[in-house]
């Protein structure tokens, strides 16, 4: 096993260990009732945002394409999940919530994946900022379309109408235009969210460290070089894009089934930007970083509650300062000099350890 | 006649997009960054003009001048404090900083002016209806179109004839070479932000004269659409921003009038996607050549 491989393996194991440890601690806190109400309500959304951040990192960090419409896939997943779950409950009278949740998540993932393929075909022909603006446009189109979507269920069948509400008598509305998906029975659980995170980590980390993953990263680093080495660029970019879309769809389904309504305005451009912020603050191409920053930044506005009106202001200032402090060459050089003795100490120890071996 | 009415409304809305898009496109051309806070500078400009008219009792022209001055200072300050330290950083880092700036401006506005929507006074451009033949055009519409034409001509002349304008074009073409030729790059970029922000103030006032609801998020949707317009016309190109903005406005109004009110935005973005697929660098953008 080479050194780089071993390092990566350790990092991946640390990622899994941290997630599992966090789950066990939180579960025991829930059992011991020593967890605040507001945090408890946030557990499922945190899981959904972690999955969103990790999947977006696959597109931005590993495949190197800036996508600004990730919330669009989330909304596809959330709506599909709500409709499938509602249909199974009302039309098929399925009472088993776990099975319903699993089916809803799967359906959400599949629908978002289909959307990912449809959007990916035109989008991945473009480069750079143009690609970014087209993903933004698709996100906005998805939002406008669900705004005029009406889905109801009556006598075991789904009724779908577009632009105007034409429904038969005695219909149970599932999606009601601008009101969004209504009367959802919240069935998402923290455990389901945890399992979804594990699935995401397994999928993303395996993909990244596979032959396909290396091809994806090669395309990111130098498209022309990769192409001339015989890497089918579009195929691999598509693979990353669609995988991310499927995961985002599942996260959306989980998020949607955590509350009683889902409205189109929850998945605007700003939401895509929020996920982008998680990814960039966590570090491009750093999966563990995405997990940590998604968790921290979801909890942060809640922790800033005492600032009440100022919390978004503080959030904005923190965001700007972090970006400047981590990216300004002068400040970085200063920090490096500041920590140099510490680093040397660390490195010296490591070398000594290596010699002893 | 309804067709002509819609066309004029579309051109008017498009003119506002075009003025905003100029700010995006100039900043992108020179600093290679997407200034997400630009939409919020529009909002600040509108609020300042609102205060000028409502509270300080300024005459309309003075109000708009004050608003332009405030926005210019704001734009240059934002550039100096937040973007300049990141001149050498990765473009994503700058993008996130711009997003942070956008949040900051929105929340500052929320603190200063509150969340309740303010209704922009009609006194600025008193919306009398002018009849041209059978056409009914509001004066706000006419002034918007007129302002757009004036700005377009002035800006084209400025970049073509003056020393600063030439410096701006040089920096956007090749920053390193411009610096070697003795052009003060940082000052030129600051100046670009100043022009863009002053234009944003005008756009804010015009926007609120036609759609008189003012709240902290007023700028974000027009901002996104104007950015789309800039890309539509070919980002970095001044005539492109004009063309893109006006086309986008016309498409939006026609889409809303003839296809569906709710789907207006979707139609705009769908047209954008089709255009970019056919011509990936926008309508008037220069095709990028790839070097190995």
Short mmCIF file of N, CA and C in Angstrom, two decimals, chain A residues 144-275:
data_model
loop_
_atom_site.label_atom_id
_atom_site.label_comp_id
_atom_site.label_asym_id
_atom_site.label_seq_id
_atom_site.Cartn_x
_atom_site.Cartn_y
_atom_site.Cartn_z
N UNK A 144 -40.12 27.52 -11.03
CA UNK A 144 -41.32 28.09 -11.66
C UNK A 144 -42.30 26.99 -12.02
N UNK A 145 -41.78 25.85 -12.48
CA UNK A 145 -42.68 24.78 -12.93
C UNK A 145 -43.44 24.17 -11.75
N UNK A 146 -42.75 23.92 -10.64
CA UNK A 146 -43.49 23.32 -9.52
C UNK A 146 -44.49 24.31 -8.94
N UNK A 147 -44.29 25.58 -9.24
CA UNK A 147 -45.22 26.60 -8.75
C UNK A 147 -46.61 26.47 -9.38
N UNK A 148 -46.68 25.84 -10.55
CA UNK A 148 -47.97 25.71 -11.23
C UNK A 148 -48.34 24.25 -11.41
N UNK A 149 -47.82 23.41 -10.51
CA UNK A 149 -48.06 21.98 -10.62
C UNK A 149 -49.13 21.58 -9.60
N UNK A 150 -50.12 20.81 -10.08
CA UNK A 150 -51.17 20.34 -9.18
C UNK A 150 -51.25 18.82 -9.28
N UNK A 151 -51.10 18.15 -8.15
CA UNK A 151 -51.22 16.70 -8.15
C UNK A 151 -52.18 16.30 -7.03
N UNK A 152 -53.14 15.45 -7.37
CA UNK A 152 -54.06 14.96 -6.36
C UNK A 152 -54.25 13.47 -6.53
N UNK A 153 -54.79 12.82 -5.50
CA UNK A 153 -55.06 11.40 -5.63
C UNK A 153 -56.52 11.14 -5.27
N UNK A 154 -57.17 10.33 -6.11
CA UNK A 154 -58.55 9.94 -5.82
C UNK A 154 -58.75 8.52 -6.32
N UNK A 155 -59.35 7.71 -5.52
CA UNK A 155 -59.67 6.32 -5.86
C UNK A 155 -58.45 5.57 -6.40
N UNK A 156 -57.36 5.74 -5.71
CA UNK A 156 -56.18 4.95 -6.06
C UNK A 156 -55.41 5.45 -7.25
N UNK A 157 -55.85 6.55 -7.86
CA UNK A 157 -55.10 7.03 -9.02
C UNK A 157 -54.56 8.42 -8.74
N UNK A 158 -53.48 8.72 -9.44
CA UNK A 158 -52.89 10.05 -9.33
C UNK A 158 -53.47 10.94 -10.43
N UNK A 159 -53.85 12.15 -10.07
CA UNK A 159 -54.30 13.10 -11.07
C UNK A 159 -53.30 14.24 -11.12
N UNK A 160 -52.86 14.53 -12.33
CA UNK A 160 -51.85 15.56 -12.46
C UNK A 160 -52.38 16.63 -13.40
N UNK A 161 -52.25 17.89 -13.00
CA UNK A 161 -52.60 18.93 -13.95
C UNK A 161 -51.62 20.08 -13.82
N UNK A 162 -51.57 20.85 -14.87
CA UNK A 162 -50.53 21.83 -15.00
C UNK A 162 -51.17 23.17 -15.28
N UNK A 163 -50.72 24.22 -14.66
CA UNK A 163 -51.21 25.59 -14.86
C UNK A 163 -52.57 25.86 -14.25
N UNK A 164 -53.55 24.93 -14.45
CA UNK A 164 -54.83 25.19 -13.78
C UNK A 164 -55.30 23.94 -13.04
N UNK A 165 -56.06 24.22 -12.01
CA UNK A 165 -56.41 23.14 -11.09
C UNK A 165 -57.68 22.48 -11.59
N UNK A 166 -57.54 21.37 -12.30
CA UNK A 166 -58.72 20.64 -12.75
C UNK A 166 -58.68 19.27 -12.11
N UNK A 167 -59.44 19.14 -11.05
CA UNK A 167 -59.37 17.90 -10.30
C UNK A 167 -60.76 17.31 -10.18
N UNK A 168 -60.88 15.97 -10.17
CA UNK A 168 -62.20 15.36 -9.98
C UNK A 168 -62.70 15.59 -8.56
N UNK A 169 -63.97 15.23 -8.34
CA UNK A 169 -64.59 15.39 -7.02
C UNK A 169 -63.89 14.50 -5.98
N UNK A 170 -63.86 15.00 -4.75
CA UNK A 170 -63.37 14.19 -3.64
C UNK A 170 -61.90 13.82 -3.75
N UNK A 171 -61.13 14.72 -4.35
CA UNK A 171 -59.73 14.41 -4.54
C UNK A 171 -58.94 14.82 -3.29
N UNK A 172 -57.91 14.05 -3.00
CA UNK A 172 -57.01 14.42 -1.91
C UNK A 172 -55.80 15.12 -2.53
N UNK A 173 -55.68 16.45 -2.29
CA UNK A 173 -54.59 17.17 -2.94
C UNK A 173 -53.24 16.78 -2.31
N UNK A 174 -52.26 16.54 -3.15
CA UNK A 174 -50.91 16.27 -2.66
C UNK A 174 -49.98 17.45 -2.94
N UNK A 175 -50.10 18.00 -4.15
CA UNK A 175 -49.33 19.19 -4.49
C UNK A 175 -50.32 20.23 -4.98
N UNK A 176 -50.28 21.41 -4.37
CA UNK A 176 -51.31 22.40 -4.65
C UNK A 176 -50.66 23.72 -5.12
N UNK A 177 -50.06 23.68 -6.28
CA UNK A 177 -49.51 24.89 -6.89
C UNK A 177 -48.58 25.66 -5.97
N UNK A 178 -48.84 26.96 -5.85
CA UNK A 178 -47.95 27.81 -5.08
C UNK A 178 -47.98 27.48 -3.59
N UNK A 179 -49.04 26.77 -3.15
CA UNK A 179 -49.07 26.37 -1.74
C UNK A 179 -48.09 25.24 -1.47
N UNK A 180 -47.62 24.61 -2.54
CA UNK A 180 -46.62 23.57 -2.39
C UNK A 180 -47.23 22.21 -2.11
N UNK A 181 -46.38 21.29 -1.65
CA UNK A 181 -46.87 19.97 -1.28
C UNK A 181 -47.51 20.10 0.09
N UNK A 182 -48.78 19.71 0.18
CA UNK A 182 -49.52 19.97 1.41
C UNK A 182 -49.86 18.69 2.14
N UNK A 183 -50.16 18.85 3.42
CA UNK A 183 -50.62 17.74 4.27
C UNK A 183 -49.71 16.53 4.20
N UNK A 184 -48.42 16.77 4.32
CA UNK A 184 -47.48 15.66 4.35
C UNK A 184 -47.50 15.08 5.76
N UNK A 185 -47.46 13.77 5.85
CA UNK A 185 -47.28 13.16 7.17
C UNK A 185 -45.77 13.06 7.41
N UNK A 186 -45.26 13.79 8.41
CA UNK A 186 -43.81 13.76 8.62
C UNK A 186 -43.36 12.38 9.09
N UNK A 187 -42.60 11.69 8.24
CA UNK A 187 -42.16 10.35 8.62
C UNK A 187 -40.64 10.22 8.64
N UNK A 188 -39.93 11.31 8.32
CA UNK A 188 -38.47 11.23 8.31
C UNK A 188 -37.96 11.11 9.73
N UNK A 189 -36.93 10.28 9.92
CA UNK A 189 -36.34 10.12 11.25
C UNK A 189 -34.85 10.41 11.18
N UNK A 190 -34.28 10.67 12.34
CA UNK A 190 -32.85 10.95 12.42
C UNK A 190 -32.06 9.74 11.94
N UNK A 191 -32.54 8.53 12.31
CA UNK A 191 -31.83 7.32 11.89
C UNK A 191 -31.80 7.22 10.37
N UNK A 192 -32.94 7.53 9.74
CA UNK A 192 -32.98 7.48 8.28
C UNK A 192 -31.97 8.47 7.71
N UNK A 193 -31.90 9.65 8.31
CA UNK A 193 -30.95 10.66 7.85
C UNK A 193 -29.52 10.16 7.98
N UNK A 194 -29.26 9.51 9.12
CA UNK A 194 -27.92 8.97 9.37
C UNK A 194 -27.56 7.93 8.32
N UNK A 195 -28.53 7.03 8.03
CA UNK A 195 -28.27 5.99 7.03
C UNK A 195 -28.00 6.63 5.67
N UNK A 196 -28.77 7.68 5.36
CA UNK A 196 -28.59 8.36 4.08
C UNK A 196 -27.19 8.99 3.99
N UNK A 197 -26.74 9.56 5.11
CA UNK A 197 -25.39 10.13 5.11
C UNK A 197 -24.36 9.04 4.84
N UNK A 198 -24.54 7.89 5.51
CA UNK A 198 -23.58 6.79 5.31
C UNK A 198 -23.58 6.36 3.85
N UNK A 199 -24.79 6.21 3.26
CA UNK A 199 -24.87 5.81 1.85
C UNK A 199 -24.13 6.82 0.98
N UNK A 200 -24.39 8.11 1.26
CA UNK A 200 -23.74 9.16 0.47
C UNK A 200 -22.23 9.07 0.57
N UNK A 201 -21.74 8.90 1.80
CA UNK A 201 -20.28 8.85 1.99
C UNK A 201 -19.69 7.66 1.26
N UNK A 202 -20.37 6.49 1.37
CA UNK A 202 -19.86 5.30 0.69
C UNK A 202 -19.82 5.54 -0.81
N UNK A 203 -20.92 6.07 -1.35
CA UNK A 203 -20.99 6.29 -2.80
C UNK A 203 -19.91 7.27 -3.24
N UNK A 204 -19.86 8.43 -2.57
CA UNK A 204 -18.96 9.49 -3.03
C UNK A 204 -17.50 9.08 -2.84
N UNK A 205 -17.16 8.56 -1.66
CA UNK A 205 -15.75 8.22 -1.41
C UNK A 205 -15.29 7.09 -2.33
N UNK A 206 -16.18 6.12 -2.58
CA UNK A 206 -15.79 5.04 -3.48
C UNK A 206 -15.64 5.53 -4.90
N UNK A 207 -16.57 6.39 -5.31
CA UNK A 207 -16.50 6.91 -6.67
C UNK A 207 -15.21 7.70 -6.86
N UNK A 208 -14.91 8.53 -5.87
CA UNK A 208 -13.74 9.40 -6.00
C UNK A 208 -12.45 8.60 -6.07
N UNK A 209 -12.39 7.49 -5.30
CA UNK A 209 -11.15 6.73 -5.27
C UNK A 209 -11.13 5.60 -6.29
N UNK A 210 -12.06 5.62 -7.23
CA UNK A 210 -12.08 4.55 -8.23
C UNK A 210 -11.42 5.04 -9.51
N UNK A 211 -11.40 4.17 -10.50
CA UNK A 211 -10.86 4.53 -11.81
C UNK A 211 -11.65 5.71 -12.37
N UNK A 212 -12.98 5.62 -12.25
CA UNK A 212 -13.83 6.70 -12.77
C UNK A 212 -13.53 8.00 -12.04
N UNK A 213 -13.32 7.89 -10.71
CA UNK A 213 -13.06 9.09 -9.92
C UNK A 213 -11.76 9.77 -10.33
N UNK A 214 -10.75 8.92 -10.60
CA UNK A 214 -9.48 9.50 -11.03
C UNK A 214 -9.66 10.19 -12.39
N UNK A 215 -10.48 9.58 -13.24
CA UNK A 215 -10.74 10.20 -14.54
C UNK A 215 -11.45 11.54 -14.35
N UNK A 216 -12.42 11.56 -13.41
CA UNK A 216 -13.16 12.81 -13.15
C UNK A 216 -12.21 13.90 -12.69
N UNK A 217 -11.29 13.52 -11.77
CA UNK A 217 -10.37 14.54 -11.26
C UNK A 217 -9.35 14.96 -12.32
N UNK A 218 -9.00 14.02 -13.20
CA UNK A 218 -8.07 14.38 -14.27
C UNK A 218 -8.72 15.40 -15.20
N UNK A 219 -10.01 15.21 -15.46
CA UNK A 219 -10.72 16.18 -16.32
C UNK A 219 -10.77 17.54 -15.67
N UNK A 220 -10.92 17.55 -14.35
CA UNK A 220 -10.96 18.82 -13.64
C UNK A 220 -9.61 19.53 -13.76
N UNK A 221 -8.53 18.77 -13.54
CA UNK A 221 -7.22 19.40 -13.50
C UNK A 221 -6.79 19.91 -14.87
N UNK A 222 -7.03 19.12 -15.89
CA UNK A 222 -6.69 19.58 -17.24
C UNK A 222 -7.53 18.83 -18.25
N UNK A 223 -8.55 19.50 -18.73
CA UNK A 223 -9.51 18.86 -19.60
C UNK A 223 -8.85 18.34 -20.88
N UNK A 224 -8.01 19.21 -21.45
CA UNK A 224 -7.43 18.86 -22.74
C UNK A 224 -6.47 17.68 -22.60
N UNK A 225 -5.64 17.74 -21.55
CA UNK A 225 -4.69 16.64 -21.33
C UNK A 225 -5.44 15.33 -21.13
N UNK A 226 -6.52 15.39 -20.31
CA UNK A 226 -7.28 14.17 -20.04
C UNK A 226 -7.90 13.63 -21.32
N UNK A 227 -8.43 14.55 -22.12
CA UNK A 227 -9.09 14.14 -23.35
C UNK A 227 -8.08 13.47 -24.28
N UNK A 228 -6.88 14.04 -24.33
CA UNK A 228 -5.89 13.48 -25.25
C UNK A 228 -5.32 12.17 -24.73
N UNK A 229 -5.52 11.89 -23.44
CA UNK A 229 -5.11 10.58 -22.93
C UNK A 229 -6.22 9.55 -23.12
N UNK A 230 -7.30 9.96 -23.77
CA UNK A 230 -8.36 9.01 -24.07
C UNK A 230 -9.44 8.92 -23.02
N UNK A 231 -9.54 9.91 -22.12
CA UNK A 231 -10.61 9.89 -21.13
C UNK A 231 -11.87 10.48 -21.76
N UNK A 232 -12.98 9.73 -21.79
CA UNK A 232 -14.21 10.31 -22.32
C UNK A 232 -14.76 11.35 -21.35
N UNK A 233 -14.43 12.61 -21.59
CA UNK A 233 -14.68 13.67 -20.63
C UNK A 233 -16.16 13.80 -20.28
N UNK A 234 -16.99 13.89 -21.31
CA UNK A 234 -18.41 14.14 -21.07
C UNK A 234 -19.03 13.02 -20.24
N UNK A 235 -18.64 11.78 -20.55
CA UNK A 235 -19.20 10.65 -19.83
C UNK A 235 -18.92 10.77 -18.32
N UNK A 236 -17.67 11.10 -18.00
CA UNK A 236 -17.32 11.13 -16.58
C UNK A 236 -17.91 12.35 -15.88
N UNK A 237 -17.99 13.47 -16.59
CA UNK A 237 -18.61 14.65 -15.98
C UNK A 237 -20.08 14.35 -15.70
N UNK A 238 -20.71 13.68 -16.66
CA UNK A 238 -22.12 13.30 -16.53
C UNK A 238 -22.29 12.38 -15.32
N UNK A 239 -21.34 11.45 -15.16
CA UNK A 239 -21.44 10.50 -14.06
C UNK A 239 -21.46 11.26 -12.72
N UNK A 240 -20.53 12.20 -12.58
CA UNK A 240 -20.48 12.97 -11.34
C UNK A 240 -21.75 13.80 -11.15
N UNK A 241 -22.19 14.43 -12.22
CA UNK A 241 -23.35 15.33 -12.14
C UNK A 241 -24.61 14.55 -11.75
N UNK A 242 -24.84 13.41 -12.42
CA UNK A 242 -26.07 12.65 -12.15
C UNK A 242 -26.02 12.01 -10.77
N UNK A 243 -24.84 11.50 -10.37
CA UNK A 243 -24.74 10.93 -9.02
C UNK A 243 -25.10 12.00 -7.99
N UNK A 244 -24.56 13.19 -8.18
CA UNK A 244 -24.86 14.28 -7.25
C UNK A 244 -26.34 14.60 -7.27
N UNK A 245 -26.96 14.58 -8.46
CA UNK A 245 -28.39 14.88 -8.55
C UNK A 245 -29.21 13.85 -7.79
N UNK A 246 -28.86 12.56 -7.96
CA UNK A 246 -29.61 11.50 -7.27
C UNK A 246 -29.52 11.70 -5.76
N UNK A 247 -28.30 11.95 -5.28
CA UNK A 247 -28.12 12.13 -3.83
C UNK A 247 -28.90 13.35 -3.34
N UNK A 248 -28.86 14.44 -4.13
CA UNK A 248 -29.59 15.64 -3.73
C UNK A 248 -31.09 15.36 -3.70
N UNK A 249 -31.57 14.56 -4.66
CA UNK A 249 -32.99 14.20 -4.67
C UNK A 249 -33.38 13.45 -3.42
N UNK A 250 -32.52 12.51 -3.00
CA UNK A 250 -32.82 11.76 -1.79
C UNK A 250 -32.79 12.68 -0.56
N UNK A 251 -31.82 13.58 -0.54
CA UNK A 251 -31.77 14.54 0.57
C UNK A 251 -33.04 15.39 0.59
N UNK A 252 -33.50 15.78 -0.61
CA UNK A 252 -34.72 16.58 -0.70
C UNK A 252 -35.92 15.83 -0.17
N UNK A 253 -36.02 14.53 -0.54
CA UNK A 253 -37.15 13.73 -0.08
C UNK A 253 -37.13 13.65 1.44
N UNK A 254 -35.94 13.44 1.99
CA UNK A 254 -35.81 13.36 3.45
C UNK A 254 -36.24 14.68 4.09
N UNK A 255 -35.76 15.77 3.51
CA UNK A 255 -36.05 17.10 4.04
C UNK A 255 -37.55 17.40 3.96
N UNK A 256 -38.14 17.05 2.81
CA UNK A 256 -39.57 17.31 2.62
C UNK A 256 -40.43 16.51 3.57
N UNK A 257 -40.04 15.26 3.82
CA UNK A 257 -40.87 14.40 4.66
C UNK A 257 -40.64 14.66 6.14
N UNK A 258 -39.86 15.70 6.45
CA UNK A 258 -39.63 16.05 7.84
C UNK A 258 -40.63 17.10 8.32
N UNK A 259 -41.36 17.71 7.38
CA UNK A 259 -42.30 18.75 7.79
C UNK A 259 -43.65 18.47 7.15
N UNK A 260 -44.63 19.30 7.43
CA UNK A 260 -45.96 18.99 6.92
C UNK A 260 -46.24 19.66 5.58
N UNK A 261 -45.44 20.67 5.24
CA UNK A 261 -45.61 21.26 3.90
C UNK A 261 -44.24 21.53 3.28
N UNK A 262 -44.24 21.51 1.96
CA UNK A 262 -43.04 21.90 1.22
C UNK A 262 -43.49 22.96 0.24
N UNK A 263 -42.89 24.15 0.29
CA UNK A 263 -43.31 25.20 -0.65
C UNK A 263 -42.16 25.49 -1.63
N UNK A 264 -42.53 25.93 -2.86
CA UNK A 264 -41.50 26.16 -3.87
C UNK A 264 -40.45 27.18 -3.41
N UNK A 265 -40.85 28.15 -2.58
CA UNK A 265 -39.89 29.19 -2.20
C UNK A 265 -38.80 28.67 -1.27
N UNK A 266 -38.94 27.40 -0.79
CA UNK A 266 -37.87 26.85 0.04
C UNK A 266 -36.65 26.49 -0.79
N UNK A 267 -36.84 26.33 -2.09
CA UNK A 267 -35.73 25.84 -2.92
C UNK A 267 -35.33 26.86 -3.97
N UNK A 268 -35.10 28.09 -3.51
CA UNK A 268 -34.71 29.12 -4.46
C UNK A 268 -33.22 29.07 -4.70
N UNK A 269 -32.80 30.00 -5.53
CA UNK A 269 -31.40 30.20 -5.83
C UNK A 269 -30.58 30.38 -4.56
N UNK A 270 -31.16 31.09 -3.57
CA UNK A 270 -30.43 31.34 -2.33
C UNK A 270 -30.06 30.05 -1.62
N UNK A 271 -30.94 29.05 -1.74
CA UNK A 271 -30.68 27.77 -1.09
C UNK A 271 -29.50 27.08 -1.76
N UNK A 272 -29.45 27.17 -3.10
CA UNK A 272 -28.29 26.60 -3.82
C UNK A 272 -27.02 27.27 -3.35
N UNK A 273 -27.11 28.59 -3.16
CA UNK A 273 -25.94 29.35 -2.73
C UNK A 273 -25.51 28.92 -1.34
N UNK A 274 -26.50 28.67 -0.46
CA UNK A 274 -26.16 28.22 0.89
C UNK A 274 -25.34 26.95 0.85
N UNK A 275 -25.77 26.01 0.01
CA UNK A 275 -25.04 24.74 -0.08
C UNK A 275 -23.64 24.99 -0.64
#
